[in-house]
Short mmCIF file of C-alpha atoms in Angstrom, two decimals:
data_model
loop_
_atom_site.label_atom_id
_atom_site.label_comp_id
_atom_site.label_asym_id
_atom_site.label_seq_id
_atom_site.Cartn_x
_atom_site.Cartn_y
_atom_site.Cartn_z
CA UNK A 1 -18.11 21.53 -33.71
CA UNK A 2 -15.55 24.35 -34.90
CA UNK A 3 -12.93 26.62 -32.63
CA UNK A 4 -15.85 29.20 -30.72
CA UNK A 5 -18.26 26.76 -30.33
CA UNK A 6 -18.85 24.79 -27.09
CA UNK A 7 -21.05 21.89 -25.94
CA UNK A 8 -22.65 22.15 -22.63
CA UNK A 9 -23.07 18.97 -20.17
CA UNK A 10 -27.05 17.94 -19.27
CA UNK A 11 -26.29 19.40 -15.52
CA UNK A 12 -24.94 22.51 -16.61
CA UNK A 13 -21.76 22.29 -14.47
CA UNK A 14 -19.36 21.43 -17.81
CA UNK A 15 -18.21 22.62 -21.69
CA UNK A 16 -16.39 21.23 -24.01
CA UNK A 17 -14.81 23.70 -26.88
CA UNK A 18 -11.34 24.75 -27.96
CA UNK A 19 -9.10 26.92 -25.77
CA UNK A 20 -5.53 28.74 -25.12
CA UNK A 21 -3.94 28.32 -22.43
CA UNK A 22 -2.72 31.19 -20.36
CA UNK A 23 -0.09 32.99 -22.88
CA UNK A 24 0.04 29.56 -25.06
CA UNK A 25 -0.67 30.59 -28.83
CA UNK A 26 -1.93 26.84 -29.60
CA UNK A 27 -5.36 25.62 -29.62
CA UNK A 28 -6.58 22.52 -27.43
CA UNK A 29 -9.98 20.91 -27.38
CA UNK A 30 -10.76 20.85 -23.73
CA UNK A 31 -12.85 20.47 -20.94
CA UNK A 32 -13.92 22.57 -18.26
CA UNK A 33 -16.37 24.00 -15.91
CA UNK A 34 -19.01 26.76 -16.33
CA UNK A 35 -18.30 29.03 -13.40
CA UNK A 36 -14.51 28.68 -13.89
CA UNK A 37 -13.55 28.70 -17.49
CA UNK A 38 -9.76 29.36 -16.98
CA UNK A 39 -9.99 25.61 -14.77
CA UNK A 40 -9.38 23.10 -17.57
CA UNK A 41 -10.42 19.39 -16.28
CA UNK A 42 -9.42 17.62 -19.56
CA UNK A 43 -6.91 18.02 -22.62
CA UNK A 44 -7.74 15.96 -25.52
CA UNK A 45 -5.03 17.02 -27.36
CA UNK A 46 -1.91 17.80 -25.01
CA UNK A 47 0.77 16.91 -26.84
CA UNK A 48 -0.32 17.99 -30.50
CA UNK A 49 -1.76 21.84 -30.37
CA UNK A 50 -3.40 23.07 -33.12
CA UNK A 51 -1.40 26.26 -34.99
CA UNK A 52 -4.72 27.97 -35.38
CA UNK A 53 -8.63 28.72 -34.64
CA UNK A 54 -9.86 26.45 -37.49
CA UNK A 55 -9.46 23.00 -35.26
CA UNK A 56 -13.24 20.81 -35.92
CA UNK A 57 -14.25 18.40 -33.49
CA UNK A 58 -16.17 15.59 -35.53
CA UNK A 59 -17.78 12.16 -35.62
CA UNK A 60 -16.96 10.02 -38.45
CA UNK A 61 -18.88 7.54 -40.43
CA UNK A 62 -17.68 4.93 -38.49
CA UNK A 63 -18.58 6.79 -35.26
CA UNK A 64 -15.54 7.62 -34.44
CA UNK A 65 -14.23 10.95 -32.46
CA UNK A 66 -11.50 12.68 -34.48
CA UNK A 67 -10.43 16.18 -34.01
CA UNK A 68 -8.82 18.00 -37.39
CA UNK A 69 -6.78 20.61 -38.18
CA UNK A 70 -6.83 23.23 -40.84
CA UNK A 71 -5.29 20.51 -43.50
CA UNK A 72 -7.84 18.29 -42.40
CA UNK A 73 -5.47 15.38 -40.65
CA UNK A 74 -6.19 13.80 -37.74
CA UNK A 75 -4.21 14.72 -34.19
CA UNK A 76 -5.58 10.42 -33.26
CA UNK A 77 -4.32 9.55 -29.86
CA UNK A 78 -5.62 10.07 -26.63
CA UNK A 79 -3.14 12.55 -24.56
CA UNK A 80 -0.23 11.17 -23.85
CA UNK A 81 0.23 10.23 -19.60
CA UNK A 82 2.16 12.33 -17.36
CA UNK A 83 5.13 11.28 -15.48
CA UNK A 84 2.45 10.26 -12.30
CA UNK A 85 -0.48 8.89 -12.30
CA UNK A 86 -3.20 7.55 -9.85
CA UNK A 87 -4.89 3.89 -10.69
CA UNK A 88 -6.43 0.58 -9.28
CA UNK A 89 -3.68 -1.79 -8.88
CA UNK A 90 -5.15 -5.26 -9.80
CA UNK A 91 -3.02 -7.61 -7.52
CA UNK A 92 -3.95 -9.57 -5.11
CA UNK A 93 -6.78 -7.67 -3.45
CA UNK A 94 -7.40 -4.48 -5.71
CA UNK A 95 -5.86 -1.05 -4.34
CA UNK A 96 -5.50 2.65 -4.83
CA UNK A 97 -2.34 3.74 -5.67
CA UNK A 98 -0.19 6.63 -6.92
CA UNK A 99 2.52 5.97 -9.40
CA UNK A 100 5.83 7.65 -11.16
CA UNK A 101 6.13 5.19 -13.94
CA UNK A 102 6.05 1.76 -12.56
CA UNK A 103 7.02 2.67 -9.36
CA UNK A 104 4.58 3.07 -6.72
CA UNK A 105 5.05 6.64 -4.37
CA UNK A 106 1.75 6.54 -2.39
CA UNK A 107 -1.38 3.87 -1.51
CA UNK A 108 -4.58 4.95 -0.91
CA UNK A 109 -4.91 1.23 0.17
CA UNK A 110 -7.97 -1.33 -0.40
CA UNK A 111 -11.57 -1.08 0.33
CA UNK A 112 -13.15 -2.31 3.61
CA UNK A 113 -16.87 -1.63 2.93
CA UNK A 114 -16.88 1.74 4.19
CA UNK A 115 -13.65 3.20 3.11
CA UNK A 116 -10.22 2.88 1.78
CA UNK A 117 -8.06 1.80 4.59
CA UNK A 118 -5.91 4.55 3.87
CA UNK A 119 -8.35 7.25 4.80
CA UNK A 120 -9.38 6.74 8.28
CA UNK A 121 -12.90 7.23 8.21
CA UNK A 122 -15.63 8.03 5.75
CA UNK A 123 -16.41 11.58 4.76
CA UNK A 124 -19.43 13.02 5.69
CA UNK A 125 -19.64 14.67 1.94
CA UNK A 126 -19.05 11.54 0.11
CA UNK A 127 -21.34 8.73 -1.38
CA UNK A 128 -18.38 6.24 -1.80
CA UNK A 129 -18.91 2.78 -4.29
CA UNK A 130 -16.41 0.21 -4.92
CA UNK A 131 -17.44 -2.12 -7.12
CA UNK A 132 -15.40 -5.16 -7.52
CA UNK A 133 -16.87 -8.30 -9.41
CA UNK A 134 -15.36 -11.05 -12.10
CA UNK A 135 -16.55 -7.84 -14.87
CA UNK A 136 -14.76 -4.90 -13.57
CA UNK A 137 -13.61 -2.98 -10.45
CA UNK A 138 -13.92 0.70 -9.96
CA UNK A 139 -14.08 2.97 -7.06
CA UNK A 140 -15.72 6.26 -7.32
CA UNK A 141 -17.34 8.71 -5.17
CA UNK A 142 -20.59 11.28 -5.49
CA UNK A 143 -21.05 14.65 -3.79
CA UNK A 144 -24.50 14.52 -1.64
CA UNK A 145 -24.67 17.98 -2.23
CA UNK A 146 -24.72 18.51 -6.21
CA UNK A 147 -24.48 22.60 -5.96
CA UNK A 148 -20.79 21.96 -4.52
CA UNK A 149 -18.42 22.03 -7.03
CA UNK A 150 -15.02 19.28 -6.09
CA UNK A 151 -12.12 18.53 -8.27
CA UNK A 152 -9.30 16.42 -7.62
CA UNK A 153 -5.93 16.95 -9.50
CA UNK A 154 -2.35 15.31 -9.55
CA UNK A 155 0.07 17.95 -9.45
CA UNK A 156 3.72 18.19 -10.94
CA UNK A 157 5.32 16.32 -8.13
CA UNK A 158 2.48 13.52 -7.79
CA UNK A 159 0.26 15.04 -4.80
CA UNK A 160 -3.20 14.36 -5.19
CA UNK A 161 -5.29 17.73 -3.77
CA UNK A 162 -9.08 17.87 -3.59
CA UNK A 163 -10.22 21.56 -4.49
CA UNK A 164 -13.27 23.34 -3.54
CA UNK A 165 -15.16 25.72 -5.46
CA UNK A 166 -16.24 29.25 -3.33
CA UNK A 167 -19.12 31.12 -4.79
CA UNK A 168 -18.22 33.78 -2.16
CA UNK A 169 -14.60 34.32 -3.59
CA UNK A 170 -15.14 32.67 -7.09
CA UNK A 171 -12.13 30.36 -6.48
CA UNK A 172 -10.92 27.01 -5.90
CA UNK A 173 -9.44 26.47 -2.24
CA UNK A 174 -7.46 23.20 -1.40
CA UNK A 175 -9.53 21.27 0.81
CA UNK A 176 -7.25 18.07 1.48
CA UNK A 177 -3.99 16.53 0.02
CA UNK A 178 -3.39 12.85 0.08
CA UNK A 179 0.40 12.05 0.98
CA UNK A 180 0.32 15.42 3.03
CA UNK A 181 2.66 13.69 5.36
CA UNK A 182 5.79 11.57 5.52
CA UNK A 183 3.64 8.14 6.57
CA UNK A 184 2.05 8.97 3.19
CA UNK A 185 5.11 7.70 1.48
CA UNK A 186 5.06 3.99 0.21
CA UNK A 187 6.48 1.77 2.15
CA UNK A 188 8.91 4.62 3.93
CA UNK A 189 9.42 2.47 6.99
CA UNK A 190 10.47 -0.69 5.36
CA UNK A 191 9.01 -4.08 6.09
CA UNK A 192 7.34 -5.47 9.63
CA UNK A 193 7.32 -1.70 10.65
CA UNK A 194 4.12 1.28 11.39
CA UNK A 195 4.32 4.81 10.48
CA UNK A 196 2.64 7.25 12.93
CA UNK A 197 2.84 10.88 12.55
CA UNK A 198 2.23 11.92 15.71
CA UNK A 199 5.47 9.96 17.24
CA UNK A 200 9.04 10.48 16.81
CA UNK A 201 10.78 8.88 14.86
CA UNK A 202 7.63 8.27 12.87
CA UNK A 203 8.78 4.56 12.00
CA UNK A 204 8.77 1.65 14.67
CA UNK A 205 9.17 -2.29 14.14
CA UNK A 206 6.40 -4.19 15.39
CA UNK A 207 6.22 -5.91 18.07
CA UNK A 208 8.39 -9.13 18.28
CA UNK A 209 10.43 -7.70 15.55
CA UNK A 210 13.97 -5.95 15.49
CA UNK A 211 15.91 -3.32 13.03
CA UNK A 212 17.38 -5.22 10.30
CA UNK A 213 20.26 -2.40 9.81
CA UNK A 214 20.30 -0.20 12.91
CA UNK A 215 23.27 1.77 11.39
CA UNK A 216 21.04 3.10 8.66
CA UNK A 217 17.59 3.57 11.14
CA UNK A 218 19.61 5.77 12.80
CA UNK A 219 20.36 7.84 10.02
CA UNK A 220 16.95 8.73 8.86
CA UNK A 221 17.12 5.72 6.30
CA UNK A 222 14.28 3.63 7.59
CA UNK A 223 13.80 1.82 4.08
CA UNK A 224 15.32 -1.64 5.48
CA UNK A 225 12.36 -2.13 8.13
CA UNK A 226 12.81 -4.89 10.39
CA UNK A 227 13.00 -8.77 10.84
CA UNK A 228 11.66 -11.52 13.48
CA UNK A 229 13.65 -11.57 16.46
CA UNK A 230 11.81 -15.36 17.00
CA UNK A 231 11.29 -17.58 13.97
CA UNK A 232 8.45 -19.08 12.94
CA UNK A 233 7.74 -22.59 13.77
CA UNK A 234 5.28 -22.77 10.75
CA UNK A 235 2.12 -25.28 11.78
CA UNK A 236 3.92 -25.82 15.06
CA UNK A 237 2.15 -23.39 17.96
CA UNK A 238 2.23 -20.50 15.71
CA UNK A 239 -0.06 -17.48 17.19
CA UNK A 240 -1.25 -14.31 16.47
CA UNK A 241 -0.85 -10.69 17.48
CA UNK A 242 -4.04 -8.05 17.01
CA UNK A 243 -3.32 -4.31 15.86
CA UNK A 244 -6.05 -2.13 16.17
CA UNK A 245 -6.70 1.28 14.02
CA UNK A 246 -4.17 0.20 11.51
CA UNK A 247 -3.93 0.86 7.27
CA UNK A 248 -3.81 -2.66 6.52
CA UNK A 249 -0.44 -3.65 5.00
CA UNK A 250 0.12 -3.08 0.83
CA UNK A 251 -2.44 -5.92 -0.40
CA UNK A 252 -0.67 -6.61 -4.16
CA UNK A 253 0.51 -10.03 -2.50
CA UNK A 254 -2.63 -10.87 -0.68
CA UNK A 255 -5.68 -13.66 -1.44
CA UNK A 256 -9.36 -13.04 -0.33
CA UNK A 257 -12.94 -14.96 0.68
CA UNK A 258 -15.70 -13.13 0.45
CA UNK A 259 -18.00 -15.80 2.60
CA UNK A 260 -15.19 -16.68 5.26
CA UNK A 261 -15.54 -16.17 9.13
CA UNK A 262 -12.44 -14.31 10.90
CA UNK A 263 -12.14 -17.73 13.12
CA UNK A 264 -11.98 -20.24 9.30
CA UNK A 265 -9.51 -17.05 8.10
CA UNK A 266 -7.04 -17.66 11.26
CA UNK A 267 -7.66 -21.31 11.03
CA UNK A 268 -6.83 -21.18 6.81
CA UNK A 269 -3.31 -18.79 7.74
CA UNK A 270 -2.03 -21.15 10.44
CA UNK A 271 -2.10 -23.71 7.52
CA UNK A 272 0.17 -22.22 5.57
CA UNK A 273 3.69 -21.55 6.23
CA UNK A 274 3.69 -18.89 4.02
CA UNK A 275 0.75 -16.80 5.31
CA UNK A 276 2.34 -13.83 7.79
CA UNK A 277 -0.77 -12.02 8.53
CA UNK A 278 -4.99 -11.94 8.24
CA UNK A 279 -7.67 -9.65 8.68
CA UNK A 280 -11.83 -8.83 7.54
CA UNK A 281 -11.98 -8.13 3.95
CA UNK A 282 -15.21 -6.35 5.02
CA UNK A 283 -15.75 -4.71 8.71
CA UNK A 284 -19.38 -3.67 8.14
CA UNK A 285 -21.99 -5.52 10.54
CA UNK A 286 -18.90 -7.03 12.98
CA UNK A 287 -16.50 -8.07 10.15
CA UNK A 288 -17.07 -10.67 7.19
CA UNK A 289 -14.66 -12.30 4.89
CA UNK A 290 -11.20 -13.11 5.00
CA UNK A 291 -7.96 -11.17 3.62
CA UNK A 292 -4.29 -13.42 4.02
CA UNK A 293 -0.84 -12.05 3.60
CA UNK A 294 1.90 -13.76 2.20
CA UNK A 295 5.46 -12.49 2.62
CA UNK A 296 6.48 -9.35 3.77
CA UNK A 297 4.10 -6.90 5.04
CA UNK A 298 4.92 -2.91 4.34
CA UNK A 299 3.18 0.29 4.47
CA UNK A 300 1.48 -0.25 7.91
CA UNK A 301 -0.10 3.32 9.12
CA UNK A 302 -0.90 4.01 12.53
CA UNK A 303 -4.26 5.91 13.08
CA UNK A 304 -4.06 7.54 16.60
CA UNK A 305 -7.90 9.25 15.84
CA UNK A 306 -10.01 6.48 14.93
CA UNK A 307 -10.58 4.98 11.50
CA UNK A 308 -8.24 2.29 10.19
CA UNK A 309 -9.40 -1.64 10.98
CA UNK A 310 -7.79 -4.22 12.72
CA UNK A 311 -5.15 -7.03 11.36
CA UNK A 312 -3.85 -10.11 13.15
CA UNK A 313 0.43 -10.67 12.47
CA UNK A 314 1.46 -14.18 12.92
CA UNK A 315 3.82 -14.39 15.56
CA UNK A 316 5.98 -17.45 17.32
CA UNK A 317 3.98 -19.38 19.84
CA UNK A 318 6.71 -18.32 22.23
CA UNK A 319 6.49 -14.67 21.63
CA UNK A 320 4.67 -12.22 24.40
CA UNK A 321 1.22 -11.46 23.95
CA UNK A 322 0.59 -14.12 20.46
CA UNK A 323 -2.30 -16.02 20.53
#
């Protein structure tokens, strides 16, 4: 395929060919959609423009994709990544999460069987999958309406925005950002604390547990958290205390059952001094499976408007309100 030419996808809604962007004098193979063909969806070639039109997108005899330039090299790698990114964290119990490097800015969180925990309920637009087996785990989602046109982008400071295309205006408009508040911030509050929007401050311990360095909370610097004000006496009366509407805690230092009952998940965290907190790995049909903590436990979210699932923190026996 030479510079002019384009392929079309079977649906219609994409082409592939080679562009210029905006005022840019070089030439990228791209991707992008048939009623917007400024909005470019992929960049094969990001890093590497070609000088000219006489780029040829080809396979080779050993079937592999190679795009040339007028001398006939090869520009070989995929593009280069950006400074963010968004991926499945493989850890523990596998998560969505938005990263600057190797640093993590924002979770999306884990999947319950009808959501991410980070979202607080399903969307009524959305066929949702998460797919999760000894082979592979993936998450993805399909539009139940395939005239709509979505497209989801990281932008330059690591927000991910959903976009909606309007026939009426022939335009994208920004239909939702993820990390469109402060609570959307990984692990802003520190450990053994919620984030809740609608409150002020936003960040609170939990219950049973005090600021580990007030001096700092009270600046605005809520990174600290908190600690136990009672220690726990391990297999000795230990008890439990339920939240309710919650984003379950970051899950990278987590262990799961697929076939577990909550009552054998309390019973298994009780017998280990090292488990801090449990909840359903699935909440469809009452709740199945099992989902244990161990350590810390940050980036609690508050929902206030439903959504969210319940978790169980392991408190001292002699604590108010354990059990």
């Amino acid at each position: 395929m030479r510079d002019g030419e384009t392929l079309v996808s079977a649906g219609g809604s994409f082409q592939l060919g080679f562009f210029s962007p905006g005022t840019s004098k070089g030439r990228y193979l791209g991707i992008w959609y048939s009623v917007d063909t400024e909005t470019v969806v992929w960049v094969a070639n990001r890093e590497t423009p070609l000088g000219d039109s006489s780029g040829v997108l080809k396979v080779t005899e050993q079937g592999v994709l190679v795009l040339l330039n007028s001398t006939n090299r090869i520009s070989t790698d995929d593009p280069a990544p950006g400074e963010f990114s968004v991926r499945m964290d493989r850890c523990g119990l596998p998560q969505v999460v938005t990263m600057k490097g190797a640093k993590i800015m924002a979770r999306v969180g884990s999947w319950n069987g009808l959501y991410v925990t980070g979202y607080p309920y399903p969307h009524p637009i959305f066929g949702y999958e998460f797919v999760f087996n000894k082979d592979e785990v993936y998450y993805e989602y399909r539009l139940l309406n395939t005239s709509m046109f979505l497209r989801y982008m990281l932008n330059p400071s690591g927000i991910a925005q959903r976009f909606r295309w309007v026939y009426q205006t022939h335009s994208w408009e920004l239909s939702s950002t993820f990390q469109a508040d402060q609570c959307g911030n990984y692990a802003l509050c520190g450990a053994y604390t919620s984030c809740n929007i609608n409150v002020s401050p936003i960040c609170a311990c939990l219950k049973g547990f005090i600021l580990k360095s007030p001096k700092d909370w009270n600046s605005g610097d809520w990174s600290d958290g908190c600690v136990r004000k009672i220690p726990l006496a391990c297999s000795y009366g230990d008890g439990f205390l339920k939240y309710t509407g919650v984003k379950l805690p970051d899950t990278s230092s987590s262990w799961f059952d697929k076939s577990m009952s909550l009552k054998e998940c309390k019973g298994l965290c009780l017998a280990n001094c090292s488990c801090t907190a449990y909840a359903n790995l699935d909440i469809r049909e009452g709740g199945t499976g099992c989902l244990l903590w161990f350590g810390n436990l940050t980036d609690i979210r508050q929902f206030t408007s439903g959504g969210g699932q319940d978790l169980y923190v392991r408190m001292a026996a002699s604590e108010p309100g354990s059990s």
